[in-house]
Short mmCIF file of C-alpha atoms in Angstrom, two decimals:
data_model
loop_
_atom_site.label_atom_id
_atom_site.label_comp_id
_atom_site.label_asym_id
_atom_site.label_seq_id
_atom_site.Cartn_x
_atom_site.Cartn_y
_atom_site.Cartn_z
CA UNK A 1 105.26 176.48 152.88
CA UNK A 2 106.41 179.60 154.79
CA UNK A 3 104.74 182.74 156.03
CA UNK A 4 104.55 185.46 153.40
CA UNK A 5 106.54 188.58 154.26
CA UNK A 6 103.81 190.90 152.94
CA UNK A 7 101.13 189.67 155.32
CA UNK A 8 100.85 193.12 156.91
CA UNK A 9 101.56 195.12 153.77
CA UNK A 10 98.47 197.28 153.14
CA UNK A 11 99.38 197.67 149.46
CA UNK A 12 99.31 193.90 148.85
CA UNK A 13 96.43 191.44 149.04
CA UNK A 14 96.99 190.87 152.73
CA UNK A 15 94.14 188.40 153.09
CA UNK A 16 95.85 185.95 150.76
CA UNK A 17 99.04 186.16 152.80
CA UNK A 18 97.04 185.72 156.01
CA UNK A 19 95.31 182.66 154.59
CA UNK A 20 98.64 181.18 153.57
CA UNK A 21 99.97 181.78 157.08
CA UNK A 22 96.96 180.08 158.60
CA UNK A 23 97.35 177.06 156.33
CA UNK A 24 101.05 176.85 157.21
CA UNK A 25 100.31 176.84 160.94
CA UNK A 26 97.71 174.13 160.44
CA UNK A 27 100.15 171.95 158.48
CA UNK A 28 102.79 172.14 161.20
CA UNK A 29 100.27 171.18 163.87
CA UNK A 30 99.37 174.51 165.45
CA UNK A 31 95.71 174.39 166.42
CA UNK A 32 95.41 176.97 169.22
CA UNK A 33 96.55 180.58 169.47
CA UNK A 34 96.69 181.84 173.05
CA UNK A 35 98.97 184.89 173.18
CA UNK A 36 101.88 186.63 171.54
CA UNK A 37 104.39 185.91 174.35
CA UNK A 38 105.76 182.37 174.77
CA UNK A 39 104.75 180.52 177.93
CA UNK A 40 106.85 177.85 179.64
CA UNK A 41 104.36 175.63 181.41
CA UNK A 42 107.14 173.86 183.31
CA UNK A 43 107.98 177.00 185.31
CA UNK A 44 106.73 176.88 188.91
CA UNK A 45 104.30 179.70 189.67
CA UNK A 46 105.45 182.28 192.16
CA UNK A 47 103.64 182.04 195.46
CA UNK A 48 101.55 185.13 195.88
CA UNK A 49 99.72 186.43 198.90
CA UNK A 50 96.05 185.86 198.48
CA UNK A 51 93.91 188.95 198.70
CA UNK A 52 90.97 186.80 199.76
CA UNK A 53 90.63 186.59 203.55
CA UNK A 54 90.67 183.14 205.10
CA UNK A 55 87.23 181.99 206.16
CA UNK A 56 86.73 179.16 208.59
CA UNK A 57 84.91 176.31 206.99
CA UNK A 58 81.37 175.74 208.11
CA UNK A 59 81.19 172.13 209.33
CA UNK A 60 77.46 172.12 209.86
CA UNK A 61 75.71 169.32 207.96
CA UNK A 62 74.47 170.20 204.50
CA UNK A 63 70.85 169.39 203.95
CA UNK A 64 70.13 168.49 200.36
CA UNK A 65 66.96 169.94 198.89
CA UNK A 66 64.12 167.50 198.62
CA UNK A 67 63.90 165.88 195.21
CA UNK A 68 60.91 166.97 193.21
CA UNK A 69 58.57 164.13 192.33
CA UNK A 70 58.78 163.44 188.61
CA UNK A 71 56.29 161.41 186.65
CA UNK A 72 57.82 158.42 184.92
CA UNK A 73 57.57 159.27 181.23
CA UNK A 74 57.25 155.59 180.31
CA UNK A 75 54.23 155.28 182.60
CA UNK A 76 52.82 158.43 181.04
CA UNK A 77 53.36 157.04 177.52
CA UNK A 78 51.63 153.80 178.51
CA UNK A 79 48.67 155.70 179.92
CA UNK A 80 48.32 157.95 176.88
CA UNK A 81 48.65 155.12 174.37
CA UNK A 82 46.16 152.95 176.26
CA UNK A 83 43.60 155.74 176.24
CA UNK A 84 43.53 155.86 172.42
CA UNK A 85 40.44 154.06 171.14
CA UNK A 86 41.25 154.25 167.42
CA UNK A 87 44.26 154.41 165.12
CA UNK A 88 43.49 158.04 164.31
CA UNK A 89 43.28 158.88 168.00
CA UNK A 90 46.60 157.13 168.63
CA UNK A 91 48.20 159.18 165.85
CA UNK A 92 46.92 162.43 167.35
CA UNK A 93 48.21 161.34 170.77
CA UNK A 94 51.66 160.65 169.34
CA UNK A 95 51.69 164.02 167.58
CA UNK A 96 51.06 165.74 170.90
CA UNK A 97 53.60 163.64 172.84
CA UNK A 98 56.62 165.84 173.64
CA UNK A 99 58.51 163.71 176.16
CA UNK A 100 60.92 162.12 173.66
CA UNK A 101 64.04 164.07 172.66
CA UNK A 102 64.08 162.48 169.20
CA UNK A 103 61.06 164.54 168.23
CA UNK A 104 63.00 167.80 168.59
CA UNK A 105 65.25 166.99 165.63
CA UNK A 106 62.56 165.58 163.33
CA UNK A 107 60.56 167.22 160.57
CA UNK A 108 57.62 164.81 160.62
CA UNK A 109 56.07 162.06 162.70
CA UNK A 110 56.31 158.75 160.84
CA UNK A 111 53.27 156.71 161.80
CA UNK A 112 51.80 154.40 159.18
CA UNK A 113 50.91 153.82 155.54
CA UNK A 114 48.66 151.37 153.75
CA UNK A 115 45.43 149.60 154.61
CA UNK A 116 44.89 149.29 158.40
CA UNK A 117 42.59 146.31 157.79
CA UNK A 118 45.34 144.36 156.00
CA UNK A 119 46.10 140.82 157.13
CA UNK A 120 49.83 141.64 157.35
CA UNK A 121 51.32 144.48 159.36
CA UNK A 122 55.00 145.30 158.72
CA UNK A 123 56.97 147.12 161.38
CA UNK A 124 60.06 148.86 160.02
CA UNK A 125 63.34 149.71 161.69
CA UNK A 126 64.35 153.15 162.97
CA UNK A 127 63.64 155.65 160.14
CA UNK A 128 66.24 157.64 158.24
CA UNK A 129 66.22 161.17 156.86
CA UNK A 130 64.39 160.15 153.67
CA UNK A 131 61.51 158.77 155.75
CA UNK A 132 61.54 161.84 157.96
CA UNK A 133 61.21 164.16 154.96
CA UNK A 134 58.36 162.09 153.48
CA UNK A 135 56.67 161.38 156.81
CA UNK A 136 56.17 157.76 155.68
CA UNK A 137 57.92 154.44 156.37
CA UNK A 138 60.08 152.59 153.82
CA UNK A 139 61.07 155.34 151.39
CA UNK A 140 63.90 155.91 148.92
CA UNK A 141 65.94 152.97 147.56
CA UNK A 142 65.02 150.90 150.61
CA UNK A 143 61.34 151.50 149.91
CA UNK A 144 61.75 150.51 146.28
CA UNK A 145 63.37 147.23 147.30
CA UNK A 146 60.69 146.68 149.94
CA UNK A 147 57.88 147.07 147.39
CA UNK A 148 59.56 144.66 144.96
CA UNK A 149 60.11 142.06 147.68
CA UNK A 150 56.47 141.91 148.75
CA UNK A 151 55.13 142.30 145.22
CA UNK A 152 56.88 138.99 144.50
CA UNK A 153 54.40 137.25 146.83
CA UNK A 154 51.39 139.33 145.77
CA UNK A 155 51.33 141.96 148.54
CA UNK A 156 51.34 145.75 148.21
CA UNK A 157 51.08 148.85 150.36
CA UNK A 158 48.86 150.52 147.77
CA UNK A 159 46.08 148.01 147.18
CA UNK A 160 42.73 148.46 149.01
CA UNK A 161 42.12 144.68 149.08
CA UNK A 162 42.84 143.52 152.67
CA UNK A 163 43.81 140.06 151.39
CA UNK A 164 46.66 141.51 149.32
CA UNK A 165 47.36 144.69 151.28
CA UNK A 166 50.16 145.64 153.65
CA UNK A 167 49.88 147.96 156.62
CA UNK A 168 53.24 149.62 157.28
CA UNK A 169 54.37 151.21 160.52
CA UNK A 170 57.67 152.30 162.02
CA UNK A 171 59.29 151.15 165.24
CA UNK A 172 60.23 154.76 165.98
CA UNK A 173 58.23 157.75 164.75
CA UNK A 174 61.34 159.95 164.58
CA UNK A 175 64.90 159.30 163.33
CA UNK A 176 67.87 159.09 165.66
CA UNK A 177 70.78 161.57 165.42
CA UNK A 178 73.37 160.45 162.85
CA UNK A 179 71.29 157.29 162.27
CA UNK A 180 72.61 155.70 165.45
CA UNK A 181 70.88 152.67 166.96
CA UNK A 182 68.03 153.68 169.27
CA UNK A 183 68.80 153.40 172.97
CA UNK A 184 67.03 151.03 175.33
CA UNK A 185 65.37 154.04 177.00
CA UNK A 186 64.02 155.32 173.67
CA UNK A 187 62.65 151.90 172.76
CA UNK A 188 61.00 151.50 176.17
CA UNK A 189 59.47 154.97 175.95
CA UNK A 190 57.94 154.46 172.50
CA UNK A 191 57.00 150.77 172.82
CA UNK A 192 53.54 151.51 174.34
CA UNK A 193 52.54 153.39 171.19
CA UNK A 194 53.69 150.52 168.94
CA UNK A 195 51.95 147.89 171.05
CA UNK A 196 48.71 149.88 171.10
CA UNK A 197 49.01 150.40 167.34
CA UNK A 198 49.21 146.64 166.83
CA UNK A 199 46.24 146.06 169.13
CA UNK A 200 44.09 148.58 167.26
CA UNK A 201 45.06 147.30 163.80
CA UNK A 202 44.68 143.67 164.91
CA UNK A 203 46.51 142.05 161.97
CA UNK A 204 46.68 138.30 161.42
CA UNK A 205 50.47 138.40 160.99
CA UNK A 206 53.26 140.80 161.91
CA UNK A 207 56.58 141.14 160.07
CA UNK A 208 59.35 142.90 162.00
CA UNK A 209 62.20 144.11 159.81
CA UNK A 210 65.41 145.01 161.62
CA UNK A 211 66.73 144.96 165.18
CA UNK A 212 64.79 147.94 166.52
CA UNK A 213 61.48 146.49 165.34
CA UNK A 214 62.44 143.08 166.72
CA UNK A 215 63.30 144.54 170.13
CA UNK A 216 60.12 146.58 170.18
CA UNK A 217 57.82 143.61 169.57
CA UNK A 218 59.71 140.49 170.70
CA UNK A 219 61.87 142.14 173.41
CA UNK A 220 65.00 140.58 171.95
CA UNK A 221 67.63 141.45 169.37
CA UNK A 222 69.95 139.67 166.97
CA UNK A 223 67.97 139.85 163.75
CA UNK A 224 70.42 137.71 161.79
CA UNK A 225 69.93 134.92 164.29
CA UNK A 226 66.17 135.38 164.65
CA UNK A 227 65.21 135.92 161.01
CA UNK A 228 62.94 133.30 159.53
CA UNK A 229 61.87 131.95 162.94
CA UNK A 230 58.23 132.55 163.72
CA UNK A 231 57.41 133.85 167.17
CA UNK A 232 54.40 135.30 168.94
CA UNK A 233 53.70 138.74 170.40
CA UNK A 234 50.42 140.15 171.68
CA UNK A 235 48.85 136.86 170.62
CA UNK A 236 49.82 137.36 166.96
CA UNK A 237 52.34 135.33 164.89
CA UNK A 238 55.48 137.38 164.24
CA UNK A 239 58.09 136.81 161.51
CA UNK A 240 61.48 138.57 161.90
CA UNK A 241 63.12 139.54 158.61
CA UNK A 242 66.23 141.38 157.48
CA UNK A 243 65.48 145.00 156.63
CA UNK A 244 65.84 146.40 153.09
CA UNK A 245 68.58 148.63 154.51
CA UNK A 246 70.64 145.56 155.39
CA UNK A 247 69.87 143.83 152.11
CA UNK A 248 71.12 146.79 150.08
CA UNK A 249 74.43 146.60 151.94
CA UNK A 250 74.60 142.79 151.80
CA UNK A 251 72.98 141.62 148.52
CA UNK A 252 73.92 138.00 149.20
CA UNK A 253 71.40 137.98 152.05
CA UNK A 254 68.51 138.43 149.60
CA UNK A 255 68.35 134.65 149.31
CA UNK A 256 67.47 134.43 153.00
CA UNK A 257 64.93 137.22 152.61
CA UNK A 258 63.27 135.32 149.75
CA UNK A 259 63.01 132.21 151.94
CA UNK A 260 61.32 134.31 154.65
CA UNK A 261 58.87 135.78 152.14
CA UNK A 262 57.93 132.29 150.99
CA UNK A 263 57.36 131.34 154.62
CA UNK A 264 54.96 134.27 155.00
CA UNK A 265 53.19 133.37 151.75
CA UNK A 266 52.69 129.82 152.99
CA UNK A 267 51.03 131.13 156.15
CA UNK A 268 48.74 133.34 154.10
#
């Protein structure tokens, strides 16, 4: 492709010629336009007399300004979460909490769904855009798979019966940019709200689905290694499981998920 000769011809469709010229430059690797005159960057610059008068350097010691005391946001989160005396109060506290950058890019605060008196509380992984738009955990195709998995052992997020109900929550109330893994700082900042949520709901069993949820509750990661192995957190039995997100990408792992569901059913 070459540059059209009529690029500056006012009688022709000059914009088409200009577009063609731009595409040609891009194809040959030109990405920056600096000036019309060529510049040889290997030429040594001519030494010029500086018009700025020489000033003797001041060798007196520089005294740095005193650092302003800043409240540790994790301590603040712990204090605010601990002050909540009910699940509703904890939700309102989280809505008003503005010390996490993730909140700035979110549409909603994803908190919980289901019966808070359920025997089983399920903590989901970091939410995605579909959860953010709905303001609820486990939505979209992942939510459909989630509902089918637990329906197979007689549990549901929609039933009012505590014996057959699920109480769903999210490890993070807001999605991460580009669905990246949450940082250790983000997990530490939001963990007090999750821990207080568990204390207020007081379930008999907790299921953590995914690495973020596992780190938040058990302070360890490696969900593929931990799945199916019961642990304890906050005095409550905890079962790590693979998330529906992982199962959709790796259908062969559904066999392991079924074994974990049967383990939960046996406990119930």
